[in-house]
Tab-separated table of C-alpha atoms and ligand atoms in Angstrom:
chain	number	residue	atom	x	y	z
Q	26	UNK	CA	176.198	174.994	145.158
Q	27	UNK	CA	178.840	172.288	144.743
Q	28	UNK	CA	177.337	169.044	143.480
Q	29	UNK	CA	178.921	165.631	142.896
Q	30	UNK	CA	177.224	163.072	140.697
Q	31	UNK	CA	178.171	159.398	140.490
Q	32	UNK	CA	177.154	157.772	137.217
Q	33	UNK	CA	177.446	159.413	133.806
Q	34	UNK	CA	174.544	157.537	132.196
Q	35	UNK	CA	171.170	158.850	131.036
Q	36	UNK	CA	170.157	160.110	134.474
Q	37	UNK	CA	173.568	161.215	135.764
Q	38	UNK	CA	174.448	163.205	132.642
Q	39	UNK	CA	171.079	164.903	132.347
Q	40	UNK	CA	171.170	165.793	136.053
Q	41	UNK	CA	174.735	167.078	135.726
Q	42	UNK	CA	174.056	169.180	132.626
Q	43	UNK	CA	170.801	170.630	133.948
Q	44	UNK	CA	172.157	171.474	137.405
Q	45	UNK	CA	175.077	173.267	135.703
Q	46	UNK	CA	172.522	175.075	133.523
Q	47	UNK	CA	170.745	176.455	136.615
Q	48	UNK	CA	174.037	177.701	138.015
Q	49	UNK	CA	175.518	174.944	140.169
Q	50	UNK	CA	179.107	173.756	140.096
Q	51	UNK	CA	179.018	170.087	139.103
Q	52	UNK	CA	181.594	167.306	139.184
Q	53	UNK	CA	180.355	164.106	137.542
Q	54	UNK	CA	182.258	160.852	138.181
Q	55	UNK	CA	182.020	157.454	136.541
Q	56	UNK	CA	183.990	154.211	136.882
Q	57	UNK	CA	183.966	153.886	133.105
Q	58	UNK	CA	187.068	155.872	132.160
Q	59	UNK	CA	186.369	155.527	128.413
Q	60	UNK	CA	183.036	157.280	128.964
Q	61	UNK	CA	184.770	160.028	130.923
Q	62	UNK	CA	187.332	160.448	128.117
Q	63	UNK	CA	184.518	160.907	125.560
Q	64	UNK	CA	182.844	163.473	127.827
Q	65	UNK	CA	186.087	165.347	128.421
Q	66	UNK	CA	186.578	165.535	124.652
Q	67	UNK	CA	183.269	167.439	124.435
Q	68	UNK	CA	181.122	164.617	123.035
Q	69	UNK	CA	178.231	162.744	124.611
Q	70	UNK	CA	178.467	158.944	124.998
Q	71	UNK	CA	174.669	158.669	124.700
Q	72	UNK	CA	172.075	160.139	122.371
Q	73	UNK	CA	169.667	162.457	124.138
Q	74	UNK	CA	168.291	165.520	122.323
Q	75	UNK	CA	169.909	168.752	123.540
Q	76	UNK	CA	172.282	167.025	125.932
Q	77	UNK	CA	175.520	167.431	123.991
Q	78	UNK	CA	174.959	171.176	123.599
Q	79	UNK	CA	174.476	171.613	127.354
Q	80	UNK	CA	177.489	169.437	128.164
Q	81	UNK	CA	179.704	171.476	125.850
Q	82	UNK	CA	178.343	174.812	127.068
Q	83	UNK	CA	179.023	174.101	130.717
Q	84	UNK	CA	182.356	172.416	130.247
Q	85	UNK	CA	183.335	175.649	128.505
Q	86	UNK	CA	182.029	177.791	131.389
Q	87	UNK	CA	183.815	175.506	133.855
Q	88	UNK	CA	180.564	174.763	135.713
Q	89	UNK	CA	180.657	171.117	134.685
Q	90	UNK	CA	183.614	168.764	134.968
Q	91	UNK	CA	184.061	165.020	134.596
Q	92	UNK	CA	186.373	162.646	136.389
Q	93	UNK	CA	187.151	158.950	136.652
Q	94	UNK	CA	188.812	159.662	140.017
Q	95	UNK	CA	185.851	158.907	142.257
Q	96	UNK	CA	187.421	160.041	145.572
Q	97	UNK	CA	187.753	163.564	144.102
Q	98	UNK	CA	183.981	163.654	143.736
Q	99	UNK	CA	183.481	162.491	147.324
Q	100	UNK	CA	185.458	165.405	148.676
Q	101	UNK	CA	183.713	167.922	146.387
Q	102	UNK	CA	179.953	168.217	146.676
Q	103	UNK	CA	177.716	169.513	149.420
Q	104	UNK	CA	175.119	167.429	147.603
Q	105	UNK	CA	176.205	164.019	146.281
Q	106	UNK	CA	173.913	162.266	143.797
Q	107	UNK	CA	174.021	158.508	143.366
Q	108	UNK	CA	172.841	157.988	139.766
Q	109	UNK	CA	174.352	154.609	138.937
Q	110	UNK	CA	172.515	151.711	137.310
Q	111	UNK	CA	170.261	149.340	139.265
Q	112	UNK	CA	169.675	146.518	136.759
Q	113	UNK	CA	167.591	143.424	137.480
Q	114	UNK	CA	169.126	140.426	139.193
Q	115	UNK	CA	168.107	136.984	137.930
Q	116	UNK	CA	165.303	136.871	140.533
Q	117	UNK	CA	163.906	140.241	139.439
Q	118	UNK	CA	165.208	142.198	142.452
Q	119	UNK	CA	167.254	145.338	141.822
Q	120	UNK	CA	171.016	144.876	141.828
Q	121	UNK	CA	172.285	147.439	144.312
Q	122	UNK	CA	175.977	146.624	144.083
Q	123	UNK	CA	176.871	149.869	142.260
Q	124	UNK	CA	174.771	151.944	144.703
Q	125	UNK	CA	176.513	150.352	147.677
Q	126	UNK	CA	179.947	150.749	146.052
Q	127	UNK	CA	179.291	154.493	145.799
Q	128	UNK	CA	177.980	154.639	149.393
Q	129	UNK	CA	181.154	152.978	150.634
Q	130	UNK	CA	183.304	155.329	148.595
Q	131	UNK	CA	181.467	158.339	149.995
Q	132	UNK	CA	182.058	157.071	153.527
Q	133	UNK	CA	185.722	156.520	152.793
Q	134	UNK	CA	186.368	159.946	151.295
Q	135	UNK	CA	183.970	162.684	152.434
Q	136	UNK	CA	185.639	165.308	154.550
Q	137	UNK	CA	182.674	167.521	155.420
Q	138	UNK	CA	178.911	167.384	155.902
Q	139	UNK	CA	176.999	166.401	152.789
Q	140	UNK	CA	173.553	165.375	151.629
Q	141	UNK	CA	173.660	162.052	149.802
Q	142	UNK	CA	170.852	161.690	147.267
Q	143	UNK	CA	169.478	158.381	146.047
Q	144	UNK	CA	168.611	159.415	142.481
Q	145	UNK	CA	168.851	155.895	141.105
Q	146	UNK	CA	165.619	153.922	141.264
Q	147	UNK	CA	166.113	151.799	144.361
Q	148	UNK	CA	163.921	149.463	146.401
Q	149	UNK	CA	162.045	150.638	149.452
Q	150	UNK	CA	164.425	150.766	152.400
Q	151	UNK	CA	167.567	151.475	150.384
Q	152	UNK	CA	168.220	154.924	151.897
Q	153	UNK	CA	168.575	153.232	155.281
Q	154	UNK	CA	171.029	150.686	153.856
Q	155	UNK	CA	173.009	153.430	152.114
Q	156	UNK	CA	173.174	155.317	155.432
Q	157	UNK	CA	174.540	152.187	157.119
Q	158	UNK	CA	177.163	151.631	154.409
Q	159	UNK	CA	178.406	155.202	154.637
Q	160	UNK	CA	178.475	155.075	158.437
Q	161	UNK	CA	180.407	151.783	158.416
Q	162	UNK	CA	183.050	153.287	156.123
Q	163	UNK	CA	183.255	156.397	158.319
Q	164	UNK	CA	183.615	154.230	161.428
Q	165	UNK	CA	186.395	152.258	159.773
Q	166	UNK	CA	188.401	155.452	159.366
Q	167	UNK	CA	187.279	156.738	162.781
Q	168	UNK	CA	185.839	159.842	161.137
Q	169	UNK	CA	183.069	161.802	162.795
Q	170	UNK	CA	181.385	163.484	159.830
Q	171	UNK	CA	177.657	164.148	159.626
Q	172	UNK	CA	175.641	163.318	156.522
Q	173	UNK	CA	172.007	162.756	155.561
Q	174	UNK	CA	170.742	160.341	152.944
Q	175	UNK	CA	167.623	161.452	151.076
Q	176	UNK	CA	165.524	159.929	148.339
Q	177	UNK	CA	164.927	162.004	145.214
Q	178	UNK	CA	163.639	159.684	142.504
Q	179	UNK	CA	163.959	160.717	138.895
Q	180	UNK	CA	160.943	160.774	136.562
Q	181	UNK	CA	162.578	161.942	133.305
Q	182	UNK	CA	161.696	160.297	130.002
Q	183	UNK	CA	164.531	159.402	127.675
Q	184	UNK	CA	164.128	161.395	124.466
Q	185	UNK	CA	162.659	164.377	126.359
Q	186	UNK	CA	164.904	164.223	129.406
Q	187	UNK	CA	166.281	167.767	129.407
Q	188	UNK	CA	162.830	169.272	129.197
Q	189	UNK	CA	161.500	166.909	131.876
Q	190	UNK	CA	164.320	167.883	134.214
Q	191	UNK	CA	164.070	171.619	133.582
Q	192	UNK	CA	160.258	171.669	133.680
Q	193	UNK	CA	159.343	168.854	136.024
Q	194	UNK	CA	155.747	167.815	136.709
Q	195	UNK	CA	156.923	167.494	140.304
Q	196	UNK	CA	160.056	166.994	142.364
Q	197	UNK	CA	159.682	164.298	144.989
Q	198	UNK	CA	161.950	164.481	148.002
Q	199	UNK	CA	161.995	161.826	150.683
Q	200	UNK	CA	163.629	163.490	153.640
Q	201	UNK	CA	162.908	163.772	157.342
Q	202	UNK	CA	165.723	166.185	158.181
Q	203	UNK	CA	165.128	169.929	158.060
Q	204	UNK	CA	168.656	171.008	157.133
Q	205	UNK	CA	168.869	168.517	154.251
Q	206	UNK	CA	165.401	169.534	153.044
Q	207	UNK	CA	166.490	173.166	152.957
Q	208	UNK	CA	169.649	172.349	151.010
Q	209	UNK	CA	167.689	170.313	148.465
Q	210	UNK	CA	165.117	173.092	148.153
Q	211	UNK	CA	167.864	175.598	147.470
Q	212	UNK	CA	169.393	173.262	144.885
Q	213	UNK	CA	166.139	172.973	142.935
Q	214	UNK	CA	164.807	176.488	143.657
Q	215	UNK	CA	165.103	177.781	140.049
Q	216	UNK	CA	163.004	174.853	138.788
Q	217	UNK	CA	160.128	175.355	141.204
Q	218	UNK	CA	160.170	179.128	141.721
Q	219	UNK	CA	156.957	179.619	139.743
Q	220	UNK	CA	155.240	176.468	140.955
Q	221	UNK	CA	155.875	175.713	144.623
Q	222	UNK	CA	153.181	173.008	144.520
Q	223	UNK	CA	155.571	170.922	142.430
Q	224	UNK	CA	157.804	170.517	145.476
Q	225	UNK	CA	156.619	167.363	147.258
Q	226	UNK	CA	158.403	166.518	150.492
Q	227	UNK	CA	157.525	163.252	152.174
Q	228	UNK	CA	159.087	160.515	154.267
Q	229	UNK	CA	161.871	158.499	152.654
Q	230	UNK	CA	159.967	155.214	152.319
Q	231	UNK	CA	157.035	156.899	150.593
Q	232	UNK	CA	159.372	158.647	148.146
Q	233	UNK	CA	161.051	155.357	147.296
Q	234	UNK	CA	157.705	153.653	146.735
Q	235	UNK	CA	156.349	156.621	144.737
Q	236	UNK	CA	158.896	156.000	141.982
Q	237	UNK	CA	157.987	152.333	141.623
Q	238	UNK	CA	154.274	153.077	141.842
Q	239	UNK	CA	154.585	155.687	139.058
Q	240	UNK	CA	156.307	153.300	136.663
Q	241	UNK	CA	153.993	150.452	137.622
Q	242	UNK	CA	150.967	152.666	136.876
Q	243	UNK	CA	152.336	153.670	133.449
Q	244	UNK	CA	153.206	150.069	132.595
Q	245	UNK	CA	149.713	149.035	133.694
Q	246	UNK	CA	148.057	151.516	131.343
Q	247	UNK	CA	150.113	150.210	128.436
Q	248	UNK	CA	149.442	146.548	129.181
Q	249	UNK	CA	145.760	147.305	129.705
Q	250	UNK	CA	145.480	148.888	126.262
Q	251	UNK	CA	147.466	146.065	124.695
Q	252	UNK	CA	145.103	143.557	126.221
Q	253	UNK	CA	142.051	145.466	124.980
Q	254	UNK	CA	143.698	145.620	121.525
Q	255	UNK	CA	143.533	141.822	121.260
Q	256	UNK	CA	139.819	141.888	121.946
Q	257	UNK	CA	139.364	144.765	119.484
Q	258	UNK	CA	141.202	142.849	116.798
Q	259	UNK	CA	139.109	139.714	117.291
Q	260	UNK	CA	135.720	141.473	117.342
Q	261	UNK	CA	136.504	143.929	114.555
Q	262	UNK	CA	136.738	147.099	116.679
Q	263	UNK	CA	139.430	149.757	116.380
Q	264	UNK	CA	141.725	150.351	119.372
Q	265	UNK	CA	142.497	153.920	118.208
Q	266	UNK	CA	138.829	154.862	118.486
Q	267	UNK	CA	138.663	153.209	121.877
Q	268	UNK	CA	141.769	155.125	122.986
Q	269	UNK	CA	140.133	158.415	122.058
Q	270	UNK	CA	136.852	157.343	123.576
Q	271	UNK	CA	138.298	156.549	126.973
Q	272	UNK	CA	141.104	159.148	126.948
Q	273	UNK	CA	138.539	161.960	126.720
Q	274	UNK	CA	137.289	160.970	130.160
Q	275	UNK	CA	138.991	163.342	132.621
Q	276	UNK	CA	139.197	160.582	135.192
Q	277	UNK	CA	141.304	158.544	132.744
Q	278	UNK	CA	143.145	161.183	130.692
Q	279	UNK	CA	144.704	160.724	127.251
Q	280	UNK	CA	148.306	159.816	128.098
Q	281	UNK	CA	149.933	156.406	127.942
Q	282	UNK	CA	146.997	154.750	126.258
Q	283	UNK	CA	148.702	153.724	123.013
Q	284	UNK	CA	148.465	150.070	122.168
Q	285	UNK	CA	151.664	148.849	120.563
Q	286	UNK	CA	154.266	146.106	120.518
Q	287	UNK	CA	155.082	146.152	124.226
Q	288	UNK	CA	157.039	148.434	126.507
Q	289	UNK	CA	160.809	148.135	126.874
Q	290	UNK	CA	163.643	150.349	128.018
Q	291	UNK	CA	165.725	150.444	131.118
Q	292	UNK	CA	162.920	151.324	133.540
Q	293	UNK	CA	159.439	149.849	133.182
Q	294	UNK	CA	160.388	146.168	132.851
Q	295	UNK	CA	162.992	146.222	135.606
Q	296	UNK	CA	161.014	148.454	137.944
Q	297	UNK	CA	157.880	146.314	137.636
Q	298	UNK	CA	159.990	143.238	138.440
Q	299	UNK	CA	161.706	145.005	141.341
Q	300	UNK	CA	158.384	146.082	142.858
Q	301	UNK	CA	157.078	142.526	142.551
Q	302	UNK	CA	160.219	141.323	144.269
Q	303	UNK	CA	159.879	143.869	147.098
Q	304	UNK	CA	156.234	142.885	147.557
Q	305	UNK	CA	157.207	139.249	147.789
Q	306	UNK	CA	159.756	140.076	150.496
Q	307	UNK	CA	157.001	141.575	152.614
Q	308	UNK	CA	154.550	138.757	151.841
Q	309	UNK	CA	152.297	140.772	149.568
Q	310	UNK	CA	150.921	139.168	146.445
Q	311	UNK	CA	150.499	141.581	143.493
Q	312	UNK	CA	148.433	139.695	140.908
Q	313	UNK	CA	147.619	142.871	138.980
Q	314	UNK	CA	151.275	143.766	138.470
Q	315	UNK	CA	152.187	140.176	137.632
Q	316	UNK	CA	149.604	140.320	134.871
Q	317	UNK	CA	151.010	143.640	133.604
Q	318	UNK	CA	154.392	141.997	133.145
Q	319	UNK	CA	152.910	138.855	131.642
Q	320	UNK	CA	150.799	140.815	129.113
Q	321	UNK	CA	153.878	142.788	128.115
Q	322	UNK	CA	155.988	139.675	127.534
Q	323	UNK	CA	153.261	138.352	125.243
Q	324	UNK	CA	152.934	141.695	123.462
Q	325	UNK	CA	156.618	141.725	122.555
Q	326	UNK	CA	156.055	138.649	120.379
Q	327	UNK	CA	153.024	140.071	118.570
Q	328	UNK	CA	155.016	141.416	115.600
Q	329	UNK	CA	156.718	138.087	115.060
Q	330	UNK	CA	153.427	136.205	115.403
Q	331	UNK	CA	151.777	138.419	112.794
Q	332	UNK	CA	154.684	137.960	110.380
Q	333	UNK	CA	154.696	134.259	110.952
Q	334	UNK	CA	150.965	134.027	110.185
Q	335	UNK	CA	151.404	136.102	107.009
Q	336	UNK	CA	154.117	133.731	105.747
Q	337	UNK	CA	152.270	130.526	106.724
Q	338	UNK	CA	154.495	129.858	109.747
Q	339	UNK	CA	157.606	129.617	107.574
Q	340	UNK	CA	160.060	132.497	107.722
Q	341	UNK	CA	163.047	130.490	106.530
Q	342	UNK	CA	165.151	132.566	104.123
Q	343	UNK	CA	162.703	135.442	104.320
Q	344	UNK	CA	164.223	138.911	104.436
Q	345	UNK	CA	162.522	141.303	106.836
Q	346	UNK	CA	163.100	145.052	106.851
Q	347	UNK	CA	162.928	146.450	110.392
Q	348	UNK	CA	162.427	150.175	110.956
Q	349	UNK	CA	163.411	151.154	114.474
Q	350	UNK	CA	165.598	149.383	117.010
Q	351	UNK	CA	165.467	151.815	119.948
Q	352	UNK	CA	162.860	151.010	122.610
Q	353	UNK	CA	161.234	154.345	121.788
Q	354	UNK	CA	161.986	157.352	119.552
Q	355	UNK	CA	164.649	159.965	120.296
Q	356	UNK	CA	166.951	157.646	122.175
Q	357	UNK	CA	169.665	155.143	121.289
Q	358	UNK	CA	168.659	152.958	124.259
Q	359	UNK	CA	167.857	149.372	123.251
Q	360	UNK	CA	167.612	147.884	126.756
Q	361	UNK	CA	164.710	145.374	126.757
Q	362	UNK	CA	163.582	146.760	123.382
Q	363	UNK	CA	160.942	144.837	121.420
Q	364	UNK	CA	163.264	144.985	118.393
Q	365	UNK	CA	165.530	142.520	120.202
Q	366	UNK	CA	162.760	139.996	120.793
Q	367	UNK	CA	161.689	140.345	117.157
Q	368	UNK	CA	165.171	140.039	115.622
Q	369	UNK	CA	166.129	137.104	117.833
Q	370	UNK	CA	162.929	135.246	116.863
Q	371	UNK	CA	163.483	136.005	113.162
Q	372	UNK	CA	167.076	134.787	113.236
Q	373	UNK	CA	165.980	131.658	115.047
Q	374	UNK	CA	163.517	130.928	112.235
Q	375	UNK	CA	166.176	131.366	109.563
Q	376	UNK	CA	165.128	134.837	108.416
Q	377	UNK	CA	167.484	137.707	107.644
Q	378	UNK	CA	166.949	141.192	109.058
Q	379	UNK	CA	167.682	144.459	107.266
Q	380	UNK	CA	167.496	147.065	110.025
Q	381	UNK	CA	167.541	150.825	110.157
Q	382	UNK	CA	167.348	153.168	113.133
Q	383	UNK	CA	168.318	156.865	113.111
Q	384	UNK	CA	170.575	156.528	116.192
Q	385	UNK	CA	170.459	153.057	117.767
Q	386	UNK	CA	172.358	151.033	115.127
Q	387	UNK	CA	175.661	151.273	116.996
Q	388	UNK	CA	174.102	150.132	120.278
Q	389	UNK	CA	172.530	147.172	118.509
Q	390	UNK	CA	175.797	146.284	116.798
Q	391	UNK	CA	177.528	146.590	120.161
Q	392	UNK	CA	175.174	143.968	121.651
Q	393	UNK	CA	174.763	141.567	118.701
Q	394	UNK	CA	177.892	142.219	116.644
Q	395	UNK	CA	178.173	141.435	112.954
Q	396	UNK	CA	176.112	138.462	111.760
Q	397	UNK	CA	175.352	137.139	108.311
Q	398	UNK	CA	171.607	137.293	109.042
Q	399	UNK	CA	171.726	140.956	110.121
Q	400	UNK	CA	172.314	143.911	107.823
Q	401	UNK	CA	172.692	147.303	109.474
Q	402	UNK	CA	171.419	149.810	106.924
Q	403	UNK	CA	172.363	153.473	106.549
Q	404	UNK	CA	168.833	154.655	105.824
Q	405	UNK	CA	165.249	153.413	105.807
Q	406	UNK	CA	165.141	153.049	102.032
Q	407	UNK	CA	168.218	150.786	101.957
Q	408	UNK	CA	166.616	148.566	104.599
Q	409	UNK	CA	163.733	147.861	102.190
Q	410	UNK	CA	165.899	146.573	99.354
Q	411	UNK	CA	165.207	142.909	98.595
Q	412	UNK	CA	162.992	142.507	101.680
Q	413	UNK	CA	159.810	140.438	101.769
Q	414	UNK	CA	158.045	142.588	104.373
Q	415	UNK	CA	158.531	145.721	106.443
Q	416	UNK	CA	158.049	145.809	110.217
Q	417	UNK	CA	157.830	149.126	112.066
Q	418	UNK	CA	158.986	148.760	115.651
Q	419	UNK	CA	159.788	152.323	116.800
Q	420	UNK	CA	157.668	155.381	116.001
Q	421	UNK	CA	160.463	157.689	114.836
Q	422	UNK	CA	159.020	160.781	113.100
Q	423	UNK	CA	160.920	160.015	109.915
Q	424	UNK	CA	158.847	156.837	109.480
Q	425	UNK	CA	155.552	158.719	109.473
Q	426	UNK	CA	155.413	159.798	105.832
Q	427	UNK	CA	157.234	157.193	103.789
Q	428	UNK	CA	157.532	156.944	100.033
Q	429	UNK	CA	154.776	154.393	99.383
Q	430	UNK	CA	155.683	153.655	95.805
Q	431	UNK	CA	159.285	152.967	96.827
Q	432	UNK	CA	158.042	150.608	99.538
Q	433	UNK	CA	155.907	148.777	96.975
Q	434	UNK	CA	158.680	148.454	94.427
Q	435	UNK	CA	161.377	147.499	96.974
Q	436	UNK	CA	159.479	144.780	98.829
Q	437	UNK	CA	158.863	141.447	97.119
Q	438	UNK	CA	155.263	141.706	98.402
Q	439	UNK	CA	153.707	144.900	99.758
Q	440	UNK	CA	153.406	143.736	103.377
Q	441	UNK	CA	153.739	146.088	106.344
Q	442	UNK	CA	153.437	145.051	109.986
Q	443	UNK	CA	153.173	148.192	112.080
Q	444	UNK	CA	153.760	147.881	115.829
Q	445	UNK	CA	152.918	151.546	116.430
Q	446	UNK	CA	149.727	152.176	114.438
Q	447	UNK	CA	151.320	154.979	112.437
Q	448	UNK	CA	148.963	154.786	109.460
Q	449	UNK	CA	145.305	154.576	108.530
Q	450	UNK	CA	144.457	151.007	107.526
Q	451	UNK	CA	141.921	152.190	104.940
Q	452	UNK	CA	144.441	154.471	103.213
Q	453	UNK	CA	147.058	151.749	103.007
Q	454	UNK	CA	144.568	149.237	101.657
Q	455	UNK	CA	143.662	151.777	98.980
Q	456	UNK	CA	147.355	151.940	98.063
Q	457	UNK	CA	147.387	148.170	97.585
Q	458	UNK	CA	149.423	147.503	100.717
Q	459	UNK	CA	148.704	144.530	102.955
Q	460	UNK	CA	148.771	146.381	106.255
Q	461	UNK	CA	148.711	144.772	109.707
Q	462	UNK	CA	148.667	146.926	112.808
Q	463	UNK	CA	147.723	146.559	116.455
Q	464	UNK	CA	144.116	146.194	117.553
Q	465	UNK	CA	142.511	147.374	114.337
D	512	LIG	P1	173.072	153.980	132.841
D	512	LIG	O1	173.365	152.529	132.768
D	512	LIG	O2	172.845	154.758	131.598
D	512	LIG	O3	174.230	154.723	133.658
D	512	LIG	C1	174.760	154.236	134.850
D	512	LIG	C2	176.196	154.726	134.923
D	512	LIG	O4	176.716	154.412	136.232
D	512	LIG	C3	177.146	154.051	133.927
D	512	LIG	O5	177.826	155.037	133.171
D	512	LIG	C4	178.124	153.267	134.803
D	512	LIG	O6	179.423	153.182	134.268
D	512	LIG	C5	178.087	154.092	136.079
D	512	LIG	N1	178.554	153.388	137.274
D	512	LIG	C6	178.382	152.078	137.599
D	512	LIG	N2	178.971	151.831	138.798
D	512	LIG	C7	179.495	152.999	139.222
D	512	LIG	C8	180.206	153.385	140.394
D	512	LIG	N3	180.465	152.515	141.368
D	512	LIG	N4	180.612	154.672	140.505
D	512	LIG	C9	180.343	155.567	139.539
D	512	LIG	N5	179.676	155.258	138.401
D	512	LIG	C10	179.262	153.988	138.248
D	512	LIG	O7	171.798	154.101	133.816
D	512	LIG	P2	170.633	155.194	133.765
D	512	LIG	O8	169.679	154.869	132.673
D	512	LIG	O9	171.240	156.548	133.847
D	512	LIG	O10	169.888	154.865	135.131
D	512	LIG	C11	170.481	155.158	136.387
D	512	LIG	C12	169.421	154.968	137.456
D	512	LIG	O11	168.346	155.887	137.260
D	512	LIG	C13	168.764	153.582	137.454
D	512	LIG	O12	168.460	153.221	138.761
D	512	LIG	C14	167.489	153.809	136.664
D	512	LIG	O13	166.489	152.896	137.008
D	512	LIG	C15	167.116	155.195	137.108
D	512	LIG	N6	166.300	155.935	136.147
D	512	LIG	C16	166.559	155.850	134.813
D	512	LIG	C17	165.783	156.573	133.911
D	512	LIG	C18	166.031	156.475	132.433
D	512	LIG	O14	165.152	156.895	131.670
D	512	LIG	N7	167.167	155.973	131.989
D	512	LIG	C19	164.732	157.392	134.378
D	512	LIG	C20	164.515	157.473	135.751
D	512	LIG	C21	165.302	156.741	136.632
């Protein structure tokens, strides 16, 4: 099947590569011509495990092509995916300008029937607005071309995105038109052949709300555990034992129960805010979700607060080694990452940061540039040199078995603040390390 994809970001590229992998002919378009140039040269502009290999393989087979000429994409696909960004506006609502720009372009340039897919995370009611935009553009050119807009939210996790796409827990389709449903079923058939119960067709509004509800639920679990971790810390309990104790309950399940230093990334924070904003528009108060967001904001300052307490509220001229800048492992994404809140607070207090991340250094440098109070280090050992304490922000695997004696000799005092509970407090105490973690 011929497929056009607008947006060559995390979602657009993974969708493009995976649809090519299951045999479709894909044309992926992006307004960012520098990104397209990188892709055409065979490289990936983002870090996502396994992605570059797939991109190269299918550019070689000719199943996957990239273009900065957006109208070419509009006249190509039977299925047209909108996978552009929907960042937060200042009031928390989703910014739909890129989605609408693509809708208008589709209306201006399609020349045959197509199914337009809202793959971006968009507020409830957006499919209707996208339909109107396309129709307006068609009317303006007096074109009588049929199309159907469907909702097909994406649930992939950065860092495991290829696997999530190829082996989905479910595929949600919001569609009330039989022909479009059939086309979408055919598109995804190889992914659901062995598990037809993964194919969930529903009305468009429910599909749109399902995506927000899923992220809101996951964010809620995290904030809940973070809140319990504060109680655990105060009363002398251990949040890791509590996690196991409640996760073993089948009604609760073990996933997404890790206390830590707050959730970040391009989805949870903005999607929670967007759902709150949608609720407000329809006069619904969501105190639970407001609290989820509020708890998370507080949690993002926990690492700084612990450091500050350790150094008697004076971090002036202190040097802090930071391991991990990405919002989670296996990605270079630093959108709304806790590392940003931490580094900004440290700089503000006159401290210097020595940071290492396996892949996110360039993204961080891109956002913050070169500064005298920020040293971007080539490896985790270099980050320790001359530092007064080590803070672990991202749970990259390579941080899990460090060289303890090197840590002790490199740091001016053996202080570790661990935002991801990677180690056993007892073991580190036995090594003579002053170890602070979350909820233990
Ligand atoms: P991204 O910022 O990585 O990529 C968006 C891309 O769209 C950029 O390359 C940008 O240049 C391009 N773009 C902007 N305007 C365009 C236009 N008019 N025409 C063509 N391209 C245009 O974003 P992302 O992380 O891939 O997220 C895309 C959407 O998917 C968002 O709504 C997001 O909430 C949702 N989503 C993201 C994830 C994730 O883990 N990243 C998971 C599920 C859903």
